XYZ file of C-alpha atoms in Angstrom:
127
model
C 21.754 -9.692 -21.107
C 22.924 -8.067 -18.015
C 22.450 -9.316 -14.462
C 21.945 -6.069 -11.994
C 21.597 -6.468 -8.171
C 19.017 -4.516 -6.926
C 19.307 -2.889 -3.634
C 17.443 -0.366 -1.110
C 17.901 0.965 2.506
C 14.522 1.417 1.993
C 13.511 -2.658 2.536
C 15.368 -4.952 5.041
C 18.736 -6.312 4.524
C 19.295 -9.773 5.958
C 22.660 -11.677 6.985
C 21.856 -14.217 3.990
C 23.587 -15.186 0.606
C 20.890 -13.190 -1.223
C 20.191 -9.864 -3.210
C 16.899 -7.708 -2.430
C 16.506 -8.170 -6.234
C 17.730 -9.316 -9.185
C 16.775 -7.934 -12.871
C 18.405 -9.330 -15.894
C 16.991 -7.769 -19.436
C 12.937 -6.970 -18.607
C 12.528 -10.017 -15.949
C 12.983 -8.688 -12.269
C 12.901 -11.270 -8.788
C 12.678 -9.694 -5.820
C 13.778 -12.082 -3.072
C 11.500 -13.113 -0.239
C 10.276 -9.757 2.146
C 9.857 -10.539 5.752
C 7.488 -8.091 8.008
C 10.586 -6.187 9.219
C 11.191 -2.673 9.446
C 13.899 -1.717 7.358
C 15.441 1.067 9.770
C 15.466 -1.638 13.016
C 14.646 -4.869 11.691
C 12.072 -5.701 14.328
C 8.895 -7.311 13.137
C 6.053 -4.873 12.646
C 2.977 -6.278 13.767
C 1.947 -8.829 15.501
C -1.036 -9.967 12.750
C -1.235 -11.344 9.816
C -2.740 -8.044 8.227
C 0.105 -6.291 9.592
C 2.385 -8.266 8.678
C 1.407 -8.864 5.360
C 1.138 -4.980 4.974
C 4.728 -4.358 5.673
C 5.885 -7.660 3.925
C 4.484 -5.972 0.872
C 5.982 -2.354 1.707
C 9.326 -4.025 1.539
C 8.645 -5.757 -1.811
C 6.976 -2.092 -2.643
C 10.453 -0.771 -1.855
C 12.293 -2.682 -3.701
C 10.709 -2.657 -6.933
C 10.899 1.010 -6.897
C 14.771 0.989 -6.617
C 14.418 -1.068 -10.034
C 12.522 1.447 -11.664
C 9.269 -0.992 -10.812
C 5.793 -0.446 -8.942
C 3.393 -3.379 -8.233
C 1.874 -2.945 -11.749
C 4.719 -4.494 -13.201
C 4.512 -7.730 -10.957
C 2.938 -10.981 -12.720
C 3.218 -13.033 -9.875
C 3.128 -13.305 -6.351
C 4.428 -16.016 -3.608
C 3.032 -15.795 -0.240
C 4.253 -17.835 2.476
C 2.184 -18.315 5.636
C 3.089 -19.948 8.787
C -0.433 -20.987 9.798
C -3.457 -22.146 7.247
C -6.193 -20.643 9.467
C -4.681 -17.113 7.925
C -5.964 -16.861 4.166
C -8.707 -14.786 5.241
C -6.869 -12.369 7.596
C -3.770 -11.928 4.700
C -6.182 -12.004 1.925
C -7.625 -8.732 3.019
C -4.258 -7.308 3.550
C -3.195 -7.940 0.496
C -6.012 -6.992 -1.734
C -5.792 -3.313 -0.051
C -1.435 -2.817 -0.603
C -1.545 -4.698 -4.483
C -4.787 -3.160 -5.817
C -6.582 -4.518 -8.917
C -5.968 -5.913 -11.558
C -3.974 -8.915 -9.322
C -1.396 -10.256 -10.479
C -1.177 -14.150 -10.246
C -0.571 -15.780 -6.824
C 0.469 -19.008 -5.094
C 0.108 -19.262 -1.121
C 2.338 -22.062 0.444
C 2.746 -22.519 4.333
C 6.307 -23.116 5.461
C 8.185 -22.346 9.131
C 9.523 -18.872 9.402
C 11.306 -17.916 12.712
C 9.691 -17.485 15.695
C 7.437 -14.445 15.486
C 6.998 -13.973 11.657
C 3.983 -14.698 10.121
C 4.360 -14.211 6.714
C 7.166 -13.623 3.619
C 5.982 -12.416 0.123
C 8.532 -12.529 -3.407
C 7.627 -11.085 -6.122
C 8.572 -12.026 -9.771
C 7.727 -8.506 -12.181
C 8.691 -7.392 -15.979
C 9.083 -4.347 -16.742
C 9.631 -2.551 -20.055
C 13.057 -1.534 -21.711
């Protein structure tokens, strides 16, 4: 099977040893999305629901450049700096992925100062 990098000017690029995305055969990982606009990479928003909004634009973004949309994606990591934020994300979220879900683990971790919230996103798509 082929390995293809999977890149966009439409989703943040960061000064890490990482792609955007990855797909090899049907299987495409999209790397952790930040809350950054893609044109400046300044945080947008200083919530949670913001956040998470734009987080999910930039996965959005870059499961389009793979020929992908959010119906492909299976699963869903969210990271979240601070457990009192469930709530706030959860609405977020349900409003940018749409039903049916796909499946989802939340984990809180330290992100820089400032960000709130990182989502990857692991999809298939069909050949």
């Amino acid at each position: 099977m082929t390995t293809t990098v999977v890149t966009t000017d439409n989703a943040p690029s960061l000064p890490a040893p990482l792609s955007q995305g990855i797909r090899k055969g049907p299987v495409l990982q999209v790397s952790g999305q930040l809350p950054l606009d893609p044109a400046t990479g300044a945080i947008v928003g200083t919530t949670v629901t913001e956040q998470t909004a734009q987080a999910l634009r930039n996965v959005t973004a870059v499961l389009k450049a793979a020929g992908a949309n959010l119906a492909d994606v299976v699963m869903l990591r969210v990271h979240l700096t601070d457990p009192a934020h469930p709530a706030a994300m959860n609405d977020a979220y349900a409003a940018s992925v749409g039903e049916p879900f796909p499946a989802r683990t939340t984990v809180y971790m330290r992100l820089p100062p400032g960000l709130l919230v990182e989502v990857d996103a692991l999809a298939v798509l069909d050949d």
